[in-house]
mmCIF file of C-alpha atoms and ligand atoms in Angstrom:
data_model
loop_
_atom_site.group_PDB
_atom_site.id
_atom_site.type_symbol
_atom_site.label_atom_id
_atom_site.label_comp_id
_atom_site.label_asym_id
_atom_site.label_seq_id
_atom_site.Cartn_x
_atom_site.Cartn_y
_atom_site.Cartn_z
ATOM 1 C CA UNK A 1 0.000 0.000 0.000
ATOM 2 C CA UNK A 2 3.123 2.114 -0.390
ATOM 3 C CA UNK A 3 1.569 3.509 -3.549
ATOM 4 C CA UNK A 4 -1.693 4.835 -1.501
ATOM 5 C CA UNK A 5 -1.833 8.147 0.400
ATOM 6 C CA UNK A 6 -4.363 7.379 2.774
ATOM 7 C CA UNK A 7 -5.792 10.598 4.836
ATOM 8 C CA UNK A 8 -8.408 10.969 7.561
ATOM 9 C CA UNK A 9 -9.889 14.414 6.523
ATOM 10 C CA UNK A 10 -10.417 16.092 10.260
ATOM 11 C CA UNK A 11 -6.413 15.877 9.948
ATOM 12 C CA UNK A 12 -6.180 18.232 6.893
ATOM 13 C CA UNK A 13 -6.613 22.064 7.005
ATOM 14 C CA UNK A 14 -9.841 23.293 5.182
ATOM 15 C CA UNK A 15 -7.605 24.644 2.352
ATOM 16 C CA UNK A 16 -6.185 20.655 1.856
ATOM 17 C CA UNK A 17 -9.741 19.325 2.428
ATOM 18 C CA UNK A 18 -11.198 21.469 -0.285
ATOM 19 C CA UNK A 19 -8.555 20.679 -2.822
ATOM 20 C CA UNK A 20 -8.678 16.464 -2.637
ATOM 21 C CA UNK A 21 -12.606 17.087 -2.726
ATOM 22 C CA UNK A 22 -12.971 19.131 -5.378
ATOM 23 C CA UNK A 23 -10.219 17.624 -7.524
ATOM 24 C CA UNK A 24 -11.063 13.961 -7.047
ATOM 25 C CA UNK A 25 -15.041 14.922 -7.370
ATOM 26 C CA UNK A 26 -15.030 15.902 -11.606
ATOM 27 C CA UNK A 27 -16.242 17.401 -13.547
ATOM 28 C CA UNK A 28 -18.944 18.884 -11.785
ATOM 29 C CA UNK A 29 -22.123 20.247 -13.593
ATOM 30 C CA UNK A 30 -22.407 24.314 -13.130
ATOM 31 C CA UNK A 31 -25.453 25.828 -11.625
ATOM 32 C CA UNK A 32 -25.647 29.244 -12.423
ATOM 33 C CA UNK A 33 -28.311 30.135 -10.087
ATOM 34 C CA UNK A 34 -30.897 33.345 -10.407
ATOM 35 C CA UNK A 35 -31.584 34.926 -7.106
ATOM 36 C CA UNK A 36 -33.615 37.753 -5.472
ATOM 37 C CA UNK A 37 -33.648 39.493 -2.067
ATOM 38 C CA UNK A 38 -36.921 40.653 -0.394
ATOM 39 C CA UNK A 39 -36.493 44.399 -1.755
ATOM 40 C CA UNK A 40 -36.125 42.281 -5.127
ATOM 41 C CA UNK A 41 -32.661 43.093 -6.024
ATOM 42 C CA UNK A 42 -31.429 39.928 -8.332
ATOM 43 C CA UNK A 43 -28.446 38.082 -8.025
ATOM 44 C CA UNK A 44 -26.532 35.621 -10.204
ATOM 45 C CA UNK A 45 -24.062 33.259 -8.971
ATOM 46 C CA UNK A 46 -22.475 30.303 -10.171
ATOM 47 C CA UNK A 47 -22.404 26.700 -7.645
ATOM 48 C CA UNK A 48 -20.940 23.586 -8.402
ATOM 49 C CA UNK A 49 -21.858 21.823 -5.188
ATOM 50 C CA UNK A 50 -24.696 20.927 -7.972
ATOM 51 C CA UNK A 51 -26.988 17.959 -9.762
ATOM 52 C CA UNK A 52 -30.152 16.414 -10.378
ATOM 53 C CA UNK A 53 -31.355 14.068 -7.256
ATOM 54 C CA UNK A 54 -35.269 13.082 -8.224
ATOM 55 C CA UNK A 55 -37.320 13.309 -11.457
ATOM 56 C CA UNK A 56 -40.484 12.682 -9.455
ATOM 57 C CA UNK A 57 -40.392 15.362 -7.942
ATOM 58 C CA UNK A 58 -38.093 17.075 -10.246
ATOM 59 C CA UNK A 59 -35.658 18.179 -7.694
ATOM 60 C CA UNK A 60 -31.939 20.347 -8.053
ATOM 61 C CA UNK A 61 -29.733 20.853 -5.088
ATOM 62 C CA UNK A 62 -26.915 23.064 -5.313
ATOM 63 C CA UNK A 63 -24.871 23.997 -2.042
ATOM 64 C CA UNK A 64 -23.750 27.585 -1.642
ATOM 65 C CA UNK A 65 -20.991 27.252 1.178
ATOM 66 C CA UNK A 66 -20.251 29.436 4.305
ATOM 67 C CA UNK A 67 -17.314 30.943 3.591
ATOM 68 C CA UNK A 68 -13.678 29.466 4.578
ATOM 69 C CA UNK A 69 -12.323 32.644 5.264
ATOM 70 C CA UNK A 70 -14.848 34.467 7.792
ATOM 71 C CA UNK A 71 -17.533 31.915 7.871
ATOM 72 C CA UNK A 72 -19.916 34.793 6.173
ATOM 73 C CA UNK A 73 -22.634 33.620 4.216
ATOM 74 C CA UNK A 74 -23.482 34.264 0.314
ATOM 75 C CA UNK A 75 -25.938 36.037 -1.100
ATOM 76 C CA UNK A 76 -27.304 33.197 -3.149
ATOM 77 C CA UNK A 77 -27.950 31.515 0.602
ATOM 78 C CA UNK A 78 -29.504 34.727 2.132
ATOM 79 C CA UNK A 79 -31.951 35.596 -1.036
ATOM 80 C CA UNK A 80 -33.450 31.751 -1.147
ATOM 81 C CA UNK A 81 -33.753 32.323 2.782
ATOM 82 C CA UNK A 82 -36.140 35.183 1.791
ATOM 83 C CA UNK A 83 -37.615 34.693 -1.284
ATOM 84 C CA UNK A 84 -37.948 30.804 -1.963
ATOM 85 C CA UNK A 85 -37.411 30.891 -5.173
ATOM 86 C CA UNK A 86 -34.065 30.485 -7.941
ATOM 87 C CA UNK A 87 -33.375 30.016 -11.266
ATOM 88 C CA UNK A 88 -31.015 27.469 -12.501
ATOM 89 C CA UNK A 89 -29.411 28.593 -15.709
ATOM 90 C CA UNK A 90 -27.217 25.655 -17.467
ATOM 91 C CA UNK A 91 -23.791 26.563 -18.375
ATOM 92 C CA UNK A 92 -22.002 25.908 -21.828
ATOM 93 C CA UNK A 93 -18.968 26.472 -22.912
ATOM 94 C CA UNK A 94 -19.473 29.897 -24.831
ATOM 95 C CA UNK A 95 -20.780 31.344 -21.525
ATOM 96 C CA UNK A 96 -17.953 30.202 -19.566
ATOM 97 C CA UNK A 97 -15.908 33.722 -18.830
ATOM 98 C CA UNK A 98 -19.208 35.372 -18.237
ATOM 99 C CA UNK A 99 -20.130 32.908 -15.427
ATOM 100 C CA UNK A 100 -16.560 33.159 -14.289
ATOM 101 C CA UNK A 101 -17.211 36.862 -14.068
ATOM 102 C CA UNK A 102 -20.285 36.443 -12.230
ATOM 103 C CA UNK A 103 -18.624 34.602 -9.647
ATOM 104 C CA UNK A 104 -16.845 38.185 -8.096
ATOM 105 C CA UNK A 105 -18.158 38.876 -4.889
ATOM 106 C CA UNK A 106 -19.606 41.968 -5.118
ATOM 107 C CA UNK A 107 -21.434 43.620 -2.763
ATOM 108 C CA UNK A 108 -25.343 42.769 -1.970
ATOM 109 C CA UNK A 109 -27.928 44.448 -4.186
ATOM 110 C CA UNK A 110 -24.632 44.370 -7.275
ATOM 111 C CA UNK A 111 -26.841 42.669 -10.188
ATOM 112 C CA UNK A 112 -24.332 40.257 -11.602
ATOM 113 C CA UNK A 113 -26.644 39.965 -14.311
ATOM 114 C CA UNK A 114 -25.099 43.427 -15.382
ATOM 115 C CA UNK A 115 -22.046 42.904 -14.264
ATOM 116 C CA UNK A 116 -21.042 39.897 -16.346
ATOM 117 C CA UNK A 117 -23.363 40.864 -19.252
ATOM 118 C CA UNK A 118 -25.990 38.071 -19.188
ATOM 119 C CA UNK A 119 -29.399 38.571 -20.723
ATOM 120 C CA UNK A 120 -32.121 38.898 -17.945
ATOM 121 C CA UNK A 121 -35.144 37.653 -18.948
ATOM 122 C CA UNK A 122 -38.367 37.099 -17.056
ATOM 123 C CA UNK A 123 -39.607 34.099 -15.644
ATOM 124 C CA UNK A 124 -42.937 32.825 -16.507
ATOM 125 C CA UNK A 125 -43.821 31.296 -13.168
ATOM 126 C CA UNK A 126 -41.112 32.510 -10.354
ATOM 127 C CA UNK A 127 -39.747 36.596 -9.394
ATOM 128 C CA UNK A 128 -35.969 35.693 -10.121
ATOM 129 C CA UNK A 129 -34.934 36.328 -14.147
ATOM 130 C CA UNK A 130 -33.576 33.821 -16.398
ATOM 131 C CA UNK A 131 -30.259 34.037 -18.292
ATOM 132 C CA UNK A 132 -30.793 34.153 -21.802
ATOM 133 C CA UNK A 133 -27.554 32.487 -22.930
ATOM 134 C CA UNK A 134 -28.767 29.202 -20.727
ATOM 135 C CA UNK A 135 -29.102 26.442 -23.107
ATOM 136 C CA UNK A 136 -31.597 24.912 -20.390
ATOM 137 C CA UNK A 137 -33.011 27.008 -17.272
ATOM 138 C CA UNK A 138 -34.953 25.729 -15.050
ATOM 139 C CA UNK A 139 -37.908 27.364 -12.994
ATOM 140 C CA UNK A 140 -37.165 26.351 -8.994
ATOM 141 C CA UNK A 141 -39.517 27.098 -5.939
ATOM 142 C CA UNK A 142 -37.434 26.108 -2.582
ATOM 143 C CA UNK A 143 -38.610 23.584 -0.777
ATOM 144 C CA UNK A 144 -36.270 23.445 2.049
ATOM 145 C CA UNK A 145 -32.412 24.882 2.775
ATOM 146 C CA UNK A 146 -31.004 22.289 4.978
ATOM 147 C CA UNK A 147 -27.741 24.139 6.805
ATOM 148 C CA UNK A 148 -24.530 21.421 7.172
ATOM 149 C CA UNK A 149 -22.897 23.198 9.824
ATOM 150 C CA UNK A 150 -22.538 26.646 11.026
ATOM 151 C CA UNK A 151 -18.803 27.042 10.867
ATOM 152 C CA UNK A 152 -16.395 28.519 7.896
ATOM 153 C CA UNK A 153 -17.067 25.962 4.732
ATOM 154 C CA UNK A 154 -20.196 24.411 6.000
ATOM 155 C CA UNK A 155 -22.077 23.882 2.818
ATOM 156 C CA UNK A 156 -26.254 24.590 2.614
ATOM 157 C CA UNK A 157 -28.150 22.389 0.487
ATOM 158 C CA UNK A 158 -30.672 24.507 -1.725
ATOM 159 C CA UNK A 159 -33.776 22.000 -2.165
ATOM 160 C CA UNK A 160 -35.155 23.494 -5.164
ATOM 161 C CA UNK A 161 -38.260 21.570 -6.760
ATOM 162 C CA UNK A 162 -38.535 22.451 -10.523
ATOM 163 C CA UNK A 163 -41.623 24.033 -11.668
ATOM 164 C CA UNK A 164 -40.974 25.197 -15.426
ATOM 165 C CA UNK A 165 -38.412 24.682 -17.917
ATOM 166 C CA UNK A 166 -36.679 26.127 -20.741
ATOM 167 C CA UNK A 167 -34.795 25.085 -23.590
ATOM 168 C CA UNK A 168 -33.010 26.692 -26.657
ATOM 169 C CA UNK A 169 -34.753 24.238 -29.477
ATOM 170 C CA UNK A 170 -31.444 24.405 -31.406
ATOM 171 C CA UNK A 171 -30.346 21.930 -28.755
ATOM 172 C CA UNK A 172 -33.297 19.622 -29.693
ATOM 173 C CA UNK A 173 -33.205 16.757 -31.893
ATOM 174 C CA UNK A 174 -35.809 15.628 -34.257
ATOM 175 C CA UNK A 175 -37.397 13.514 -31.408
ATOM 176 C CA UNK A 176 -37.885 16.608 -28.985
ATOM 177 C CA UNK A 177 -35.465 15.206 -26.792
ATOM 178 C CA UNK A 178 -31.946 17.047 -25.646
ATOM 179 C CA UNK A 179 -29.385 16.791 -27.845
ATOM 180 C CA UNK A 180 -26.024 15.600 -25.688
ATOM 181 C CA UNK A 181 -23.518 16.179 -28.714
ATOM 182 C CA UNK A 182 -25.151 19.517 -29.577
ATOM 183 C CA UNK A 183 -24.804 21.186 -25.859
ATOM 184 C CA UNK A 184 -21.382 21.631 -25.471
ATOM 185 C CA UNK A 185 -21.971 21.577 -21.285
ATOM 186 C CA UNK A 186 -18.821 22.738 -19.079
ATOM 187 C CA UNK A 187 -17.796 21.142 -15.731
ATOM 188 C CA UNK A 188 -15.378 22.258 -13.149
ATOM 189 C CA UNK A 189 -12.732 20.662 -11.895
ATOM 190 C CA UNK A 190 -10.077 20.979 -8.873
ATOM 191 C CA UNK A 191 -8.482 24.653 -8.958
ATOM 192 C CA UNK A 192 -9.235 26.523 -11.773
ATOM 193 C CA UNK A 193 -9.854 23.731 -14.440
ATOM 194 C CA UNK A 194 -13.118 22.933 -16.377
ATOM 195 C CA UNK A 195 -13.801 20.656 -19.010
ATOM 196 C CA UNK A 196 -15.530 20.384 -22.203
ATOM 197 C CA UNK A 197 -18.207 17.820 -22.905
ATOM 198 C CA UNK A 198 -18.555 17.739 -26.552
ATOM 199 C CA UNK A 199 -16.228 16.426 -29.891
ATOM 200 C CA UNK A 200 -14.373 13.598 -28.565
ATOM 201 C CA UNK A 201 -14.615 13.849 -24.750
ATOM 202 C CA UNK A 202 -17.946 12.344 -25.809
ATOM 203 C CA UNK A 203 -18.483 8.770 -25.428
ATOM 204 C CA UNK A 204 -21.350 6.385 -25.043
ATOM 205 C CA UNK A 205 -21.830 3.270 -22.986
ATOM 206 C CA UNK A 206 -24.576 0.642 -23.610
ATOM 207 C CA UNK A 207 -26.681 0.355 -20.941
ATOM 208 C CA UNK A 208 -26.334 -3.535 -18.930
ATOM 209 C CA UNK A 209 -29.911 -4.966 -20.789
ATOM 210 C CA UNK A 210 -32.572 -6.453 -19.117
ATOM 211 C CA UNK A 211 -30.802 -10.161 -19.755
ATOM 212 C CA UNK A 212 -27.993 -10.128 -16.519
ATOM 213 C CA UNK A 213 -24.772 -9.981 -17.836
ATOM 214 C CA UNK A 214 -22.517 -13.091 -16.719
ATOM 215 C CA UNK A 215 -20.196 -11.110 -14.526
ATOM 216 C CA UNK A 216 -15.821 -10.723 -14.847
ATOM 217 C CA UNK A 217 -16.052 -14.090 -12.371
ATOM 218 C CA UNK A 218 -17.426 -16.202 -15.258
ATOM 219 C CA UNK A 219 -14.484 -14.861 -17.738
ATOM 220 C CA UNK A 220 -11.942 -17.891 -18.401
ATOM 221 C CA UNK A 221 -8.678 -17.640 -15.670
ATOM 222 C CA UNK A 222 -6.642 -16.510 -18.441
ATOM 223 C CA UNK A 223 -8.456 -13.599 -19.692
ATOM 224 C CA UNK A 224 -8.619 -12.562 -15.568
ATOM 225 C CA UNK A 225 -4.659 -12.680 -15.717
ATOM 226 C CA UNK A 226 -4.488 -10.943 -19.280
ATOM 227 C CA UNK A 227 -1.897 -8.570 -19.434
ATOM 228 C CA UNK A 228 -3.060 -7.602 -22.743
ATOM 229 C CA UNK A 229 -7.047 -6.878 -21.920
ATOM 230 C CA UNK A 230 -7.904 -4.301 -19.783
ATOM 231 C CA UNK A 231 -10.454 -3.712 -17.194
ATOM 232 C CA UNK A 232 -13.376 -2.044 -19.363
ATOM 233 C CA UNK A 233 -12.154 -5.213 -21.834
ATOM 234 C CA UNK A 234 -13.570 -7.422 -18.986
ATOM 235 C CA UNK A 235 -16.299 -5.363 -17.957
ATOM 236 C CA UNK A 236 -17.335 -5.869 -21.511
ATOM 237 C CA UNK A 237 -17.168 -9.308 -21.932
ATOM 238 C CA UNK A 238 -18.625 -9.937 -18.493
ATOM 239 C CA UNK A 239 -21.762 -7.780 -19.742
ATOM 240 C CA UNK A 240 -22.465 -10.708 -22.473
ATOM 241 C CA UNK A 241 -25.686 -12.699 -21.222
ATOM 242 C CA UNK A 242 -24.544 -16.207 -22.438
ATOM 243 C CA UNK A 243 -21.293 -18.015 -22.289
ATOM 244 C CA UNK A 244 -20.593 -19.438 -25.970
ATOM 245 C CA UNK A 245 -21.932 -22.661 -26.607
ATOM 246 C CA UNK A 246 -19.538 -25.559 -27.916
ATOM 247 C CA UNK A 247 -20.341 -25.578 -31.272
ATOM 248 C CA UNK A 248 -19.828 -21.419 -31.213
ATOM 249 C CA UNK A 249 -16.417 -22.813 -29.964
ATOM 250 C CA UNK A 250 -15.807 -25.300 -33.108
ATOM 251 C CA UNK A 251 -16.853 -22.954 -35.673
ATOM 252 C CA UNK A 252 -14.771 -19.923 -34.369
ATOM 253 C CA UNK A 253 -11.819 -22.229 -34.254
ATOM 254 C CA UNK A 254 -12.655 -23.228 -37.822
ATOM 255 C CA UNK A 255 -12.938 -19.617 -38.938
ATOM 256 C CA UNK A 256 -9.814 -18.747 -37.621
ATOM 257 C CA UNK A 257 -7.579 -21.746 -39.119
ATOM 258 C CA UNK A 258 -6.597 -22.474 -35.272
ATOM 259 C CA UNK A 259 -4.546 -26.139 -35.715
ATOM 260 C CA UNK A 260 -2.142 -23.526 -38.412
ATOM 261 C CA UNK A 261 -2.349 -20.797 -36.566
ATOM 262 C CA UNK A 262 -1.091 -22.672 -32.956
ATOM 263 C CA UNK A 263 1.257 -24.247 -35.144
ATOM 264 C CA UNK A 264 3.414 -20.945 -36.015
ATOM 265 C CA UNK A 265 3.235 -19.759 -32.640
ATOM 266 C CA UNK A 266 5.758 -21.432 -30.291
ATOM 267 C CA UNK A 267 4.910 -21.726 -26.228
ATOM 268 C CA UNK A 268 1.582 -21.474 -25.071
ATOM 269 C CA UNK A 269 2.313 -18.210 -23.443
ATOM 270 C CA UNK A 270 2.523 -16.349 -26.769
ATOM 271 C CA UNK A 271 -0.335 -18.010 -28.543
ATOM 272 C CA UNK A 272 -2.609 -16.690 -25.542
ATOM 273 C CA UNK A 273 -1.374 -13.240 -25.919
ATOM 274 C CA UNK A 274 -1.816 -13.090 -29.712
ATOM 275 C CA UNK A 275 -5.482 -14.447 -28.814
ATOM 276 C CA UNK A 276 -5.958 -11.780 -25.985
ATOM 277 C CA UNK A 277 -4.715 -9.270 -28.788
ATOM 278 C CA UNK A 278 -6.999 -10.744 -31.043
ATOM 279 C CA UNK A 279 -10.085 -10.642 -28.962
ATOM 280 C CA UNK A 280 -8.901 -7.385 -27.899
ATOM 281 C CA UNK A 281 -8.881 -5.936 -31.337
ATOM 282 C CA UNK A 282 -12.591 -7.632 -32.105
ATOM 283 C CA UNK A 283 -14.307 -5.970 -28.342
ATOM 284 C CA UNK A 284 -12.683 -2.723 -29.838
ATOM 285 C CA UNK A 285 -14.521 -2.967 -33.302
ATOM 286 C CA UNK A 286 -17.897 -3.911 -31.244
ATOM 287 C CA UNK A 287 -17.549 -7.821 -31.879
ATOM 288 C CA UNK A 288 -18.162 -8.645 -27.834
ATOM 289 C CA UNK A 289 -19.713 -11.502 -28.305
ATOM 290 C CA UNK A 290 -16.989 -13.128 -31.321
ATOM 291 C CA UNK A 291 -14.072 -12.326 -28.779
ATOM 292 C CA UNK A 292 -15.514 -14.162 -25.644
ATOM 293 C CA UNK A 293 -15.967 -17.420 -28.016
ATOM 294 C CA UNK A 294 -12.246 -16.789 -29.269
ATOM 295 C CA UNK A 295 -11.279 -16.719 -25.805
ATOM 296 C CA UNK A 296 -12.807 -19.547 -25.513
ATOM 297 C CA UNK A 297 -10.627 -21.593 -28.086
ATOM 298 C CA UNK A 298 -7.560 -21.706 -25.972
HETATM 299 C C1 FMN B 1 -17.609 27.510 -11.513
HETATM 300 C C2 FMN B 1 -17.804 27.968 -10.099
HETATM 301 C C3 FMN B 1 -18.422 27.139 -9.192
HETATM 302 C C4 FMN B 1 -18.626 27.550 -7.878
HETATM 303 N N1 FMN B 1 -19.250 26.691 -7.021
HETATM 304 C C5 FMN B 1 -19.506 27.093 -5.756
HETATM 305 C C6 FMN B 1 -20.216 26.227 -4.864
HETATM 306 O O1 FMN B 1 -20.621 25.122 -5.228
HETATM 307 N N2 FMN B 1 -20.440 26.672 -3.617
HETATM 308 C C7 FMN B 1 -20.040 27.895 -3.204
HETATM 309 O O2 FMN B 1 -20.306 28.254 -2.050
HETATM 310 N N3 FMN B 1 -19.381 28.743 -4.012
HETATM 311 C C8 FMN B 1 -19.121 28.382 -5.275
HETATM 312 N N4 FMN B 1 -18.485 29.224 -6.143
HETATM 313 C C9 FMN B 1 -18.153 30.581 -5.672
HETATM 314 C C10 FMN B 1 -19.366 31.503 -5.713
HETATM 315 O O3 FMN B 1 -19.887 31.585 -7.027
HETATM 316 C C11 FMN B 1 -18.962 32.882 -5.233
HETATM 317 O O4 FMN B 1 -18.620 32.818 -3.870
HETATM 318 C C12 FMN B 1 -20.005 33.963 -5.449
HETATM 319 O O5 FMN B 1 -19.434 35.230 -5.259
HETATM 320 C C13 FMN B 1 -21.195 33.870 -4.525
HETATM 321 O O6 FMN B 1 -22.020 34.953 -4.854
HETATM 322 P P1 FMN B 1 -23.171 35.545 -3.938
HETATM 323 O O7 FMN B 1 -22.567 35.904 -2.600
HETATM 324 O O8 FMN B 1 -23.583 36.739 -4.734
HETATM 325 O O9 FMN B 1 -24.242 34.531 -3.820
HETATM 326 C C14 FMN B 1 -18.209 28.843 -7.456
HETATM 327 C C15 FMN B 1 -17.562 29.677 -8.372
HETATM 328 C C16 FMN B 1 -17.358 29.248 -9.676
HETATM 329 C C17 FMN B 1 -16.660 30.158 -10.663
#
């Protein structure tokens, strides 16, 4: 376990404890969140103590913080205190200086609306504005602020039940439904990184169907101690719902000229790894199901 830093956190300063949090916890969606006081001055701030917890209710939490520093409180947490409402405005990447911006702490009643040069635009069912820009917004009553302490960097969770919501249609596609490789969505990272979820950062994983997968434990021992397949190999190959029968077994072994082929290669040890290549090559060009029987044929 030399390799292994292994911390328990009420030894670390808060400075430390915010940096292996936030750092190890990415990316992290961006809330920028639509505020307003009881004398109805609006605020805008950006949280990424942030996500989605129920779609029935449709309910948001984002956590603005006490502060480290002098254990003050933000504005964003004293405005859903008295008005229990907010506005969560999704962030994309051509808004992400303007949020940044938005971020300053300036002082109460400062509209960072204006300050960072968002659009303000009215809600249809709740007092705080929307931010034009928003690929998504979403319309929020509060239905409870639950305090996690009362001491410098105690986060607040913002309940916030979603009453309307908005969407640019250019994000749509021709289903209605929200385009993922159109949005272009930001998250933050540790310090001052962010990252961009569109182009190639984009990936998609099949969901486990409603047949159970076999499971890694049903994988032949020498695909387990493959130095050639990797762990999403396996986690592939265990998500197959049926071993391969025998005569799967015969024809693949057919198909691939095995009796020559084991013939060229000399120990046993090298014909496994040109297998494990093999199979490793067919999982990458979707054939799941053809590697697992070829793993099968030594
Ligand atoms: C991308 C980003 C994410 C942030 N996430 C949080 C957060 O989750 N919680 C928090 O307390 N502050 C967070 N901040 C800092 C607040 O936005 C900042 O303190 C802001 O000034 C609060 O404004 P307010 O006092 O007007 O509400 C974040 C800042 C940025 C740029």
């Amino acid at each position: 376990m030399e390799d292994i830093l292994s911390i328990d956190p009420t030894t670390l300063s808060i400075g430390q404890r915010h940096g292996y949090l936030l750092s190890a916890i990415g990316p992290r969606p961006i809330a920028l969140a639509s505020t307003i006081d009881a004398e109805g001055n609006v605020n805008l701030s950006p949280y990424s103590f942030f996500n989605a917890f129920s779609t029935n209710p449709p309910i948001l939490i984002f956590s603005p913080a006490r502060r480290g520093r002098d254990n003050t409180t933000k504005h964003s947490y004293e405005n859903v205190n008295e008005i229990k409402e907010v506005v969560i405005n999704i962030v994309d990447h051509s808004m992400v200086h303007q949020m940044s911006l938005s971020s300053t702490e300036y002082p109460k009643g400062v509209n960072e609306f204006v300050k960072s040069g968002f659009t303000q635009i009215p809600s249809t069912k709740v007092r705080p504005p929307r931010v034009g820009e928003s690929p998504v917004s979403f319309e929020c009553i509060v239905k409870e602020v639950v305090p996690l302490g009362n001491v410098g960097a105690s986060g607040n969770l913002v309940i916030s039940e979603v009453i309307q919501i908005h969407i640019q249609k250019k994000f749509l596609d021709e289903q209605g439904k929200l385009d993922t490789t159109k949005l272009d969505l930001v998250g933050r990272m540790g310090g001052m990184w962010y990252c961009r979820a569109s182009g190639s950062a984009l990936f998609e994983v099949e969901k486990p169907g409603a047949e159970m997968g076999i499971g890694v434990d049903k994988l032949p021992s020498h695909v387990l101690a493959s130095h050639v397949l990797t762990g999403n190999d396996l986690g592939r190959l265990g998500g197959l719902s049926d071993l391969p029968t025998e005569e799967d077994i015969i024809k693949m072994k057919e198909v691939h000229q095995f009796a020559d082929w084991h013939g060229d290669i000399r120990d046993a040890e090298e014909l496994r790894d040109s297998v494990h290549h093999k199979a490793k090559e067919m999982i990458e060009s979707g054939l799941v199901k053809e590697a697992l029987t070829l793993l099968h044929c030594i």
